PDB file of C-alpha atoms and ligand atoms in Angstrom:
ATOM      1  CA  UNK A   1      52.014   7.254  16.861  1.00  0.00           C
ATOM      2  CA  UNK A   2      53.533   3.361  16.592  1.00  0.00           C
ATOM      3  CA  UNK A   3      51.479   0.811  14.523  1.00  0.00           C
ATOM      4  CA  UNK A   4      50.721  -2.741  15.847  1.00  0.00           C
ATOM      5  CA  UNK A   5      49.289  -5.184  13.601  1.00  0.00           C
ATOM      6  CA  UNK A   6      46.874  -7.933  14.965  1.00  0.00           C
ATOM      7  CA  UNK A   7      46.112 -11.124  12.938  1.00  0.00           C
ATOM      8  CA  UNK A   8      43.215 -13.089  14.248  1.00  0.00           C
ATOM      9  CA  UNK A   9      42.898 -17.164  13.918  1.00  0.00           C
ATOM     10  CA  UNK A  10      40.988 -16.563  10.868  1.00  0.00           C
ATOM     11  CA  UNK A  11      43.903 -14.297   9.255  1.00  0.00           C
ATOM     12  CA  UNK A  12      42.242 -10.883   9.822  1.00  0.00           C
ATOM     13  CA  UNK A  13      44.534  -8.383   9.816  1.00  0.00           C
ATOM     14  CA  UNK A  14      43.905  -5.136  11.866  1.00  0.00           C
ATOM     15  CA  UNK A  15      46.348  -2.379  12.275  1.00  0.00           C
ATOM     16  CA  UNK A  16      46.107  -0.459  15.568  1.00  0.00           C
ATOM     17  CA  UNK A  17      47.491   3.090  16.105  1.00  0.00           C
ATOM     18  CA  UNK A  18      48.625   2.993  19.505  1.00  0.00           C
ATOM     19  CA  UNK A  19      49.922   5.681  22.100  1.00  0.00           C
ATOM     20  CA  UNK A  20      53.200   5.222  23.533  1.00  0.00           C
ATOM     21  CA  UNK A  21      52.958   3.711  26.995  1.00  0.00           C
ATOM     22  CA  UNK A  22      49.711   1.982  26.178  1.00  0.00           C
ATOM     23  CA  UNK A  23      49.500  -1.953  26.442  1.00  0.00           C
ATOM     24  CA  UNK A  24      48.848  -3.988  23.161  1.00  0.00           C
ATOM     25  CA  UNK A  25      45.890  -5.339  25.179  1.00  0.00           C
ATOM     26  CA  UNK A  26      44.694  -1.773  25.956  1.00  0.00           C
ATOM     27  CA  UNK A  27      44.773  -0.713  22.348  1.00  0.00           C
ATOM     28  CA  UNK A  28      43.131  -4.153  21.154  1.00  0.00           C
ATOM     29  CA  UNK A  29      40.084  -3.804  23.457  1.00  0.00           C
ATOM     30  CA  UNK A  30      39.852   0.037  22.703  1.00  0.00           C
ATOM     31  CA  UNK A  31      39.576  -0.885  19.162  1.00  0.00           C
ATOM     32  CA  UNK A  32      36.936  -3.543  19.870  1.00  0.00           C
ATOM     33  CA  UNK A  33      39.305  -6.084  18.350  1.00  0.00           C
ATOM     34  CA  UNK A  34      37.754  -9.685  19.251  1.00  0.00           C
ATOM     35  CA  UNK A  35      40.003 -12.450  20.455  1.00  0.00           C
ATOM     36  CA  UNK A  36      41.401 -11.042  23.746  1.00  0.00           C
ATOM     37  CA  UNK A  37      39.377 -11.265  26.855  1.00  0.00           C
ATOM     38  CA  UNK A  38      41.649  -9.454  29.233  1.00  0.00           C
ATOM     39  CA  UNK A  39      39.430 -10.680  32.244  1.00  0.00           C
ATOM     40  CA  UNK A  40      41.681  -9.309  34.881  1.00  0.00           C
ATOM     41  CA  UNK A  41      42.197  -5.886  33.341  1.00  0.00           C
ATOM     42  CA  UNK A  42      45.755  -5.832  32.775  1.00  0.00           C
ATOM     43  CA  UNK A  43      46.990  -7.139  36.266  1.00  0.00           C
ATOM     44  CA  UNK A  44      48.784  -9.917  34.901  1.00  0.00           C
ATOM     45  CA  UNK A  45      46.447 -12.778  36.780  1.00  0.00           C
ATOM     46  CA  UNK A  46      44.307 -14.180  34.150  1.00  0.00           C
ATOM     47  CA  UNK A  47      46.291 -15.050  30.892  1.00  0.00           C
ATOM     48  CA  UNK A  48      43.328 -14.379  28.723  1.00  0.00           C
ATOM     49  CA  UNK A  49      45.224 -11.582  26.682  1.00  0.00           C
ATOM     50  CA  UNK A  50      47.864 -14.220  25.451  1.00  0.00           C
ATOM     51  CA  UNK A  51      49.279 -13.414  22.139  1.00  0.00           C
ATOM     52  CA  UNK A  52      52.159 -14.667  19.778  1.00  0.00           C
ATOM     53  CA  UNK A  53      54.732 -12.054  18.990  1.00  0.00           C
ATOM     54  CA  UNK A  54      56.442 -12.484  15.467  1.00  0.00           C
ATOM     55  CA  UNK A  55      60.036 -12.002  14.950  1.00  0.00           C
ATOM     56  CA  UNK A  56      62.034  -9.834  14.857  1.00  0.00           C
ATOM     57  CA  UNK A  57      59.752  -8.054  17.433  1.00  0.00           C
ATOM     58  CA  UNK A  58      59.852 -11.228  19.785  1.00  0.00           C
ATOM     59  CA  UNK A  59      63.327 -10.789  20.316  1.00  0.00           C
ATOM     60  CA  UNK A  60      63.128  -6.901  20.904  1.00  0.00           C
ATOM     61  CA  UNK A  61      60.589  -6.925  23.839  1.00  0.00           C
ATOM     62  CA  UNK A  62      61.608  -6.419  27.275  1.00  0.00           C
ATOM     63  CA  UNK A  63      61.942  -9.631  29.223  1.00  0.00           C
ATOM     64  CA  UNK A  64      59.049 -11.099  30.887  1.00  0.00           C
ATOM     65  CA  UNK A  65      58.726 -11.017  34.827  1.00  0.00           C
ATOM     66  CA  UNK A  66      58.372 -14.252  36.893  1.00  0.00           C
ATOM     67  CA  UNK A  67      54.585 -13.427  37.315  1.00  0.00           C
ATOM     68  CA  UNK A  68      54.115 -13.244  33.454  1.00  0.00           C
ATOM     69  CA  UNK A  69      56.227 -16.221  32.779  1.00  0.00           C
ATOM     70  CA  UNK A  70      53.967 -18.092  35.313  1.00  0.00           C
ATOM     71  CA  UNK A  71      50.738 -16.994  33.670  1.00  0.00           C
ATOM     72  CA  UNK A  72      51.798 -18.135  30.449  1.00  0.00           C
ATOM     73  CA  UNK A  73      51.636 -21.957  31.766  1.00  0.00           C
ATOM     74  CA  UNK A  74      47.929 -21.109  32.056  1.00  0.00           C
ATOM     75  CA  UNK A  75      47.038 -20.111  28.648  1.00  0.00           C
ATOM     76  CA  UNK A  76      44.087 -21.614  26.921  1.00  0.00           C
ATOM     77  CA  UNK A  77      46.132 -22.520  23.623  1.00  0.00           C
ATOM     78  CA  UNK A  78      49.614 -23.853  24.223  1.00  0.00           C
ATOM     79  CA  UNK A  79      52.565 -21.643  24.950  1.00  0.00           C
ATOM     80  CA  UNK A  80      55.194 -20.970  22.478  1.00  0.00           C
ATOM     81  CA  UNK A  81      58.541 -19.530  22.767  1.00  0.00           C
ATOM     82  CA  UNK A  82      57.118 -16.113  21.264  1.00  0.00           C
ATOM     83  CA  UNK A  83      54.109 -16.052  23.696  1.00  0.00           C
ATOM     84  CA  UNK A  84      53.557 -12.995  25.785  1.00  0.00           C
ATOM     85  CA  UNK A  85      50.615 -11.558  27.691  1.00  0.00           C
ATOM     86  CA  UNK A  86      49.387  -8.567  25.747  1.00  0.00           C
ATOM     87  CA  UNK A  87      48.686  -6.539  28.757  1.00  0.00           C
ATOM     88  CA  UNK A  88      52.363  -6.493  29.776  1.00  0.00           C
ATOM     89  CA  UNK A  89      53.490  -5.113  26.363  1.00  0.00           C
ATOM     90  CA  UNK A  90      53.864  -1.680  26.505  1.00  0.00           C
ATOM     91  CA  UNK A  91      54.289   0.128  22.942  1.00  0.00           C
ATOM     92  CA  UNK A  92      57.043   2.364  22.067  1.00  0.00           C
ATOM     93  CA  UNK A  93      58.116   3.711  18.845  1.00  0.00           C
ATOM     94  CA  UNK A  94      60.864   1.008  18.490  1.00  0.00           C
ATOM     95  CA  UNK A  95      57.876  -1.584  18.296  1.00  0.00           C
ATOM     96  CA  UNK A  96      56.527   0.332  15.357  1.00  0.00           C
ATOM     97  CA  UNK A  97      55.111  -2.422  13.000  1.00  0.00           C
ATOM     98  CA  UNK A  98      55.383  -5.211  15.474  1.00  0.00           C
ATOM     99  CA  UNK A  99      52.948  -8.252  14.504  1.00  0.00           C
ATOM    100  CA  UNK A 100      51.079 -10.212  17.006  1.00  0.00           C
ATOM    101  CA  UNK A 101      48.801 -13.288  16.408  1.00  0.00           C
ATOM    102  CA  UNK A 102      45.848 -13.870  18.458  1.00  0.00           C
ATOM    103  CA  UNK A 103      45.186 -17.647  19.517  1.00  0.00           C
ATOM    104  CA  UNK A 104      42.008 -19.107  18.659  1.00  0.00           C
ATOM    105  CA  UNK A 105      41.234 -19.853  22.413  1.00  0.00           C
ATOM    106  CA  UNK A 106      42.039 -17.653  25.461  1.00  0.00           C
TER     107      UNK A 106
HETATM  108 FE1  LIG B   1      44.680 -10.504  32.607  1.00  0.00          FE
HETATM  109 FE2  LIG B   1      46.677  -9.740  30.719  1.00  0.00          FE
HETATM  110  S1  LIG B   1      44.730  -8.950  30.948  1.00  0.00           S
HETATM  111  S2  LIG B   1      46.789 -11.226  32.213  1.00  0.00           S
END
């Protein structure tokens, strides 16, 4: 089962064991990790599941679609080149060890 590492703004590091095909957002909420609101439940309509994906994983992710790209212009904390919506990030074994940082504001 792939591990995804989430780092909160205060530096707390949480390792999530995620079933393949589950989104990073779903795994984070299931673990009780604070910092993701996911108000729309993963429908790519709220931008409250914003994360910053560390390299080298950011370059290995599937490209975002137009909807995710548009929603990333609505994040609470400024969009960066490595910004993604965690509900759109489906975990695969290739992403084992991926590190995502949570913004201070969603
Ligand atoms: Fe709403 Fe990801 S949960 S955009």
